[in-house]
Tab-separated table of C-alpha atoms in Angstrom:
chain	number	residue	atom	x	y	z
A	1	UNK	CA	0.000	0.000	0.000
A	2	UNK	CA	1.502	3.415	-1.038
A	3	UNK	CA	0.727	5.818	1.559
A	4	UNK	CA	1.456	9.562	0.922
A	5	UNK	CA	0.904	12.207	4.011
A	6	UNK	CA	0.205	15.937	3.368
A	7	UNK	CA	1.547	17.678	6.723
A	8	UNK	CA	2.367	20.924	8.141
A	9	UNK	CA	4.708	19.469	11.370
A	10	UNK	CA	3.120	22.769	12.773
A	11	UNK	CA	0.119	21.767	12.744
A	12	UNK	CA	-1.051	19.648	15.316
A	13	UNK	CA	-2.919	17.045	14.125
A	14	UNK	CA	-0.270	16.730	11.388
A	15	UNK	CA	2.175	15.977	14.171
A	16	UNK	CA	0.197	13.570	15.423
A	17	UNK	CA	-0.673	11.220	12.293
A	18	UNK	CA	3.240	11.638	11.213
A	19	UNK	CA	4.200	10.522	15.169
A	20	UNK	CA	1.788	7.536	14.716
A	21	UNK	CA	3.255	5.971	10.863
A	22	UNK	CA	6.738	6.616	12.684
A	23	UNK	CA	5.933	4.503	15.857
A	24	UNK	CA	3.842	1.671	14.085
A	25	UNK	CA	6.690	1.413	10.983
A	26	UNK	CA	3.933	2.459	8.502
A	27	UNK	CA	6.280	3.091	5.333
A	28	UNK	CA	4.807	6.708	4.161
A	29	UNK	CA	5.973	9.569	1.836
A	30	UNK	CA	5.867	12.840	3.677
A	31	UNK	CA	4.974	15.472	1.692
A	32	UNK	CA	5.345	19.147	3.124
A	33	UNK	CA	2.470	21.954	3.077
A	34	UNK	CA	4.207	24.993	4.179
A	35	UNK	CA	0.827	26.722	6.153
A	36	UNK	CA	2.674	30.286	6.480
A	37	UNK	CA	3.053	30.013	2.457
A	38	UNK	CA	-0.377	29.655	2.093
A	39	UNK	CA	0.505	25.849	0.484
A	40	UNK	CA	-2.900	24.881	1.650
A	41	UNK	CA	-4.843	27.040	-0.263
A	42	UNK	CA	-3.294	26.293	-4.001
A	43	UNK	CA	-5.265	24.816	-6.268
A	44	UNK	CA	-2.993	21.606	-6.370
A	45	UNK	CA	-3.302	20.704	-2.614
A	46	UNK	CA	-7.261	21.340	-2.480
A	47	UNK	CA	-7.695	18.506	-5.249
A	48	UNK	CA	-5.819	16.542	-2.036
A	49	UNK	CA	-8.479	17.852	-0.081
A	50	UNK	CA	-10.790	20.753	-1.197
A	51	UNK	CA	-11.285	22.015	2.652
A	52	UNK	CA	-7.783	23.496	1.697
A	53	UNK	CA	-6.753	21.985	5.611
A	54	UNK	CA	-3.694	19.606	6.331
A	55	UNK	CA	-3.098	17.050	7.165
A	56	UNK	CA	-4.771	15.021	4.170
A	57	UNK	CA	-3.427	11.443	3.127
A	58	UNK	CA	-3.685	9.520	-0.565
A	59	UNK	CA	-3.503	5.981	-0.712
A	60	UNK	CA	-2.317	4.096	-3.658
A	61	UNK	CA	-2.555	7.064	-5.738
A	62	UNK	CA	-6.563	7.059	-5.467
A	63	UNK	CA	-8.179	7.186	-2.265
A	64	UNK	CA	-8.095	10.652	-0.855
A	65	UNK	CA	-9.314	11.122	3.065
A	66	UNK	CA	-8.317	14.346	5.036
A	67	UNK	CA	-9.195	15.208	8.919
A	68	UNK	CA	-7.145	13.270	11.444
A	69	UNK	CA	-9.066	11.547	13.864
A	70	UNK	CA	-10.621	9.728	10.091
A	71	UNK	CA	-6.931	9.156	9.126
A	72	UNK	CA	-5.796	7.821	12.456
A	73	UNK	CA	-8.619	5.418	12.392
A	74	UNK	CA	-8.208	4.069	8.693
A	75	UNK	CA	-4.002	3.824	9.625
A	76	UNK	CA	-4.929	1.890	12.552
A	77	UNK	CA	-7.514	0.153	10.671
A	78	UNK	CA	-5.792	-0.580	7.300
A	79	UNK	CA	-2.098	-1.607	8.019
A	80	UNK	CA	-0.651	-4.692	9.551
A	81	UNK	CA	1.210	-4.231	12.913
A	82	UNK	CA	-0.339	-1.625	14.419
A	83	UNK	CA	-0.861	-2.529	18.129
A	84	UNK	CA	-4.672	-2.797	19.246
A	85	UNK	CA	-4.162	-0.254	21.651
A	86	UNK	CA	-3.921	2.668	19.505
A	87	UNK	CA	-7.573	1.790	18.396
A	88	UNK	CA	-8.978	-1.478	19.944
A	89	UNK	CA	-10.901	-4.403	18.621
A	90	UNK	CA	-13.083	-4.291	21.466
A	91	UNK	CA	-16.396	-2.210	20.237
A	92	UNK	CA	-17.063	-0.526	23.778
A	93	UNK	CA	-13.179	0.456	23.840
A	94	UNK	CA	-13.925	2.297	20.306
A	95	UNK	CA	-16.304	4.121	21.362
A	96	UNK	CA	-15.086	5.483	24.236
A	97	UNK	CA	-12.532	6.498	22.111
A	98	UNK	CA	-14.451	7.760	19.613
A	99	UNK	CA	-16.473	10.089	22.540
A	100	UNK	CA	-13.085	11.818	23.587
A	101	UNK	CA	-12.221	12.435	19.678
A	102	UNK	CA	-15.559	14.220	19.006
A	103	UNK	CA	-15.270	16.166	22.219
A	104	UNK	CA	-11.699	17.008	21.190
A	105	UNK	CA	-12.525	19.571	18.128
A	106	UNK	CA	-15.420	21.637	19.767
A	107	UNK	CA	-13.625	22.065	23.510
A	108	UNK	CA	-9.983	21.770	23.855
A	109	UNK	CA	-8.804	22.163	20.026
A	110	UNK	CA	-11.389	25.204	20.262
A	111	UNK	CA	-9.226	26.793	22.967
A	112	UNK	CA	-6.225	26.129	22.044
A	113	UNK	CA	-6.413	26.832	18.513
A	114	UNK	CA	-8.306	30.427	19.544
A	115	UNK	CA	-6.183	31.258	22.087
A	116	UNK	CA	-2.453	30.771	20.434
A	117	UNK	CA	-4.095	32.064	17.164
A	118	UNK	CA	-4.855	35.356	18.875
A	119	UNK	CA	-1.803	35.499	20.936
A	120	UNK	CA	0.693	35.008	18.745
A	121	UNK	CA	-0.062	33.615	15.338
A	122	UNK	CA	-2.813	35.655	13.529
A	123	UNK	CA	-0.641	38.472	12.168
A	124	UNK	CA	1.530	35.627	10.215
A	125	UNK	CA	-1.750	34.701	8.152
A	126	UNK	CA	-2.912	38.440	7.952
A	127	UNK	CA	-4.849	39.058	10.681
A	128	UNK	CA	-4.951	41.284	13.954
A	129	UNK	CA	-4.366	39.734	17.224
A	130	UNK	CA	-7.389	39.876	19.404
A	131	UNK	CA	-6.962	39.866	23.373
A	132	UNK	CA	-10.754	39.469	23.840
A	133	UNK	CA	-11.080	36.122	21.774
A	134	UNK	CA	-7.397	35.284	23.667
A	135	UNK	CA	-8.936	35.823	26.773
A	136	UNK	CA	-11.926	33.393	25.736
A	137	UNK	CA	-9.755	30.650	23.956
A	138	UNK	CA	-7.992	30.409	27.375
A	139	UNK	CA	-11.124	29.772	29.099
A	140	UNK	CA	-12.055	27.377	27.111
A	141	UNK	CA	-8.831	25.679	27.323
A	142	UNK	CA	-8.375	25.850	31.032
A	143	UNK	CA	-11.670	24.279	31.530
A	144	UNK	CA	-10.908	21.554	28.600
A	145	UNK	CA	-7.661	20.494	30.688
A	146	UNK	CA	-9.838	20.692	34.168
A	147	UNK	CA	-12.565	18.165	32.370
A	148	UNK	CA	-9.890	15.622	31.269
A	149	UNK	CA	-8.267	15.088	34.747
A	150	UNK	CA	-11.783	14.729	36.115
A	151	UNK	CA	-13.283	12.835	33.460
A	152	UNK	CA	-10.481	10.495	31.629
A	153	UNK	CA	-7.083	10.372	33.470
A	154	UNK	CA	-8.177	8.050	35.847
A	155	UNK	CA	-5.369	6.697	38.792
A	156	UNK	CA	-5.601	2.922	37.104
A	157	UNK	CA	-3.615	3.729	34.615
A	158	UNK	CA	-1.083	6.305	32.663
A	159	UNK	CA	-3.316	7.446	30.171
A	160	UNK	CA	-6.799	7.897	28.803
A	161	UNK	CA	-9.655	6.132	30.107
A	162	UNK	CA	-7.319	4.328	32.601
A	163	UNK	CA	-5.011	2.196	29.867
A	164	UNK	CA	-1.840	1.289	30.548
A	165	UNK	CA	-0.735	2.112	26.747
A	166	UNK	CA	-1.988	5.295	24.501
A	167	UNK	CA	-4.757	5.412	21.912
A	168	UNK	CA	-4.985	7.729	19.087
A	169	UNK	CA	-6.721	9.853	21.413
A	170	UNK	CA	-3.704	10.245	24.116
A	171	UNK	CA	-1.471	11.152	20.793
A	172	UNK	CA	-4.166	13.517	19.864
A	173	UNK	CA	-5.258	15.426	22.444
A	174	UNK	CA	-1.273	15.533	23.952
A	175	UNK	CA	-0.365	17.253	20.329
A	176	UNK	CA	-2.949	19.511	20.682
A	177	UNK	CA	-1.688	20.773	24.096
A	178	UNK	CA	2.178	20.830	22.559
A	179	UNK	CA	0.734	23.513	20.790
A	180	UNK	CA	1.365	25.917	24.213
A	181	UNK	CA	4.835	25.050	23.636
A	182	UNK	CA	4.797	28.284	20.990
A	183	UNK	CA	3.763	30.869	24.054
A	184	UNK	CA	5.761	32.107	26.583
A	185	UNK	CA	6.893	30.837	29.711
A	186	UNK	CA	4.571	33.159	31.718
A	187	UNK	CA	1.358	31.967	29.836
A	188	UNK	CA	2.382	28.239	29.801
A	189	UNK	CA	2.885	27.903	33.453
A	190	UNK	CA	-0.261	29.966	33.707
A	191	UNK	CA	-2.354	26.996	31.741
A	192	UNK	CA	-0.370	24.083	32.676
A	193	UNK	CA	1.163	24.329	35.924
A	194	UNK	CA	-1.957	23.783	37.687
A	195	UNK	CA	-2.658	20.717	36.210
A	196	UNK	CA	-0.619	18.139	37.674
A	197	UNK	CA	-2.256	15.236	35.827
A	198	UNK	CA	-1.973	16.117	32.365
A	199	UNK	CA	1.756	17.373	32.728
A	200	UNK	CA	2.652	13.524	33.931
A	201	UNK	CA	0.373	12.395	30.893
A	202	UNK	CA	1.993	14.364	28.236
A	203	UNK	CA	5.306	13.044	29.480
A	204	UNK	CA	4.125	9.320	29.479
A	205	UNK	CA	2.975	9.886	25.927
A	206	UNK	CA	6.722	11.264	24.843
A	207	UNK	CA	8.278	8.365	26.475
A	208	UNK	CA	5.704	5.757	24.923
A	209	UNK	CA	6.382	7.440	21.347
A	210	UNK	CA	10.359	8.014	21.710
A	211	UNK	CA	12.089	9.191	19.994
A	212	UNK	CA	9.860	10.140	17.569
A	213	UNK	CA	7.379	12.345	19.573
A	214	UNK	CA	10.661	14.914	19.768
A	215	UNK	CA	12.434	14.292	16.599
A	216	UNK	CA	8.555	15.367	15.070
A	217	UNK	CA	8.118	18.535	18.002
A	218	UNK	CA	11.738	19.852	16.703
A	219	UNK	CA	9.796	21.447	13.957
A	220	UNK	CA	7.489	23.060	16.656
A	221	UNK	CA	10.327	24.377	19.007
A	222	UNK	CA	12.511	25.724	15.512
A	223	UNK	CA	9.477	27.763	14.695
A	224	UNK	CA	9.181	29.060	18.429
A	225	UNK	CA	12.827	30.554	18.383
A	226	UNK	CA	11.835	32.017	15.093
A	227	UNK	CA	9.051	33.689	15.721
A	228	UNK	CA	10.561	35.383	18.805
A	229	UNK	CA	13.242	36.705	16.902
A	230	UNK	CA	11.002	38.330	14.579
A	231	UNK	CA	9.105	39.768	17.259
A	232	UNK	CA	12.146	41.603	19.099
């Protein structure tokens, strides 16, 4: 099966299907979409995937599919070797993962997306920064990070839902939060440091991907240094 995968490494959800071929030994063609080049929105990459979004995958030449969680599921569905618990047999396992996946986009990629956008990001793609939709996108996210300590990072096990070994959804949701790793210090520690459970989590999920979870976040942390020069 010839797998080619359309990525941004700064996008989140690009790191995370990239992070996932690279753990399981998936053999895939990575083919860079520069976001800040506006490589997304030629007419080229939309007949990829006409949402003009990465990451987007083609299989065999034919068989276009774009959004993440669908791509982690066909990866974990379609190739040989890929451990069941990145997305289990067991029906009542998939769903549960399945829940935390359509909770994901409307709550904590909400926040975090709004937040860092409006922060930091929105004058690279054109657009003012705005501290009132900041302000909001934090609250959001604060309360996104409070609801998965109560709700899924149970004390049975190291990550979601009380497994002992991570699910799409751990590599999800964990590259999603990376994402804080492009603010400062001051606004981190703000978001994270009261949250005990998920900073243990996110570490579990780096040392149950190594090396690859870095080697793929080196992108994240290059663009970080970057973007602070260009803002002295």
């Amino acid at each position: 099966m010839e797998l080619k995968v359309y990525v941004d490494r700064l996008s989140q959800p690009s790191r995370a299907i990239v992070i996932f071929c690279k753990v399981n030994k998936i053999d895939f063609e990575e083919v860079g979409i520069e976001l800040l080049k506006g490589q997304h929105l030629t007419p080229e990459f939309k007949e990829i995937n006409p949402m003009g979004k990465v990451p987007a995958i083609v299989v065999d030449g034919k068989f276009k599919l774009f959004e993440s969680h669908a791509i982690l599921i066909f990866l974990a569905s379609a190739f040989p070797g890929v451990a069941d618990h990145w997305y289990p047999a067991d029906l009542y396992r998939r769903a549960e993962i399945h829940s935390i996946l359509d909770w994901h986009h409307s709550n904590l990629r909400r926040g975090s997306v709004e937040f860092i956008q409006n922060t930091l990001l929105a004058p690279f793609f054109g657009r003012p920064l705005n501290p009132q939709a900041a302000a909001e996108g934090e609250k959001v996210l604060s309360s996104s990070l409070s609801k998965i300590e109560a709700l899924w990072l149970k004390e049975s096990g190291q990550f979601l839902l009380g497994s002992s070994q991570p699910s799409i959804a751990d590599l999800c949701l964990v590259c999603e939060i990376m994402q804080l790793e492009f603010t400062d210090e001051t606004d981190r520690n703000r978001i994270l440091g009261p949250h005990k459970k998920i900073q243990k989590w996110i570490e579990d999920t780096k040392n149950a991907t190594k090396p690859h979870f870095d080697e793929v976040h080196q992108a994240l942390f290059a663009a970080k240094v970057k973007l602070q020069m260009q803002r002295k």
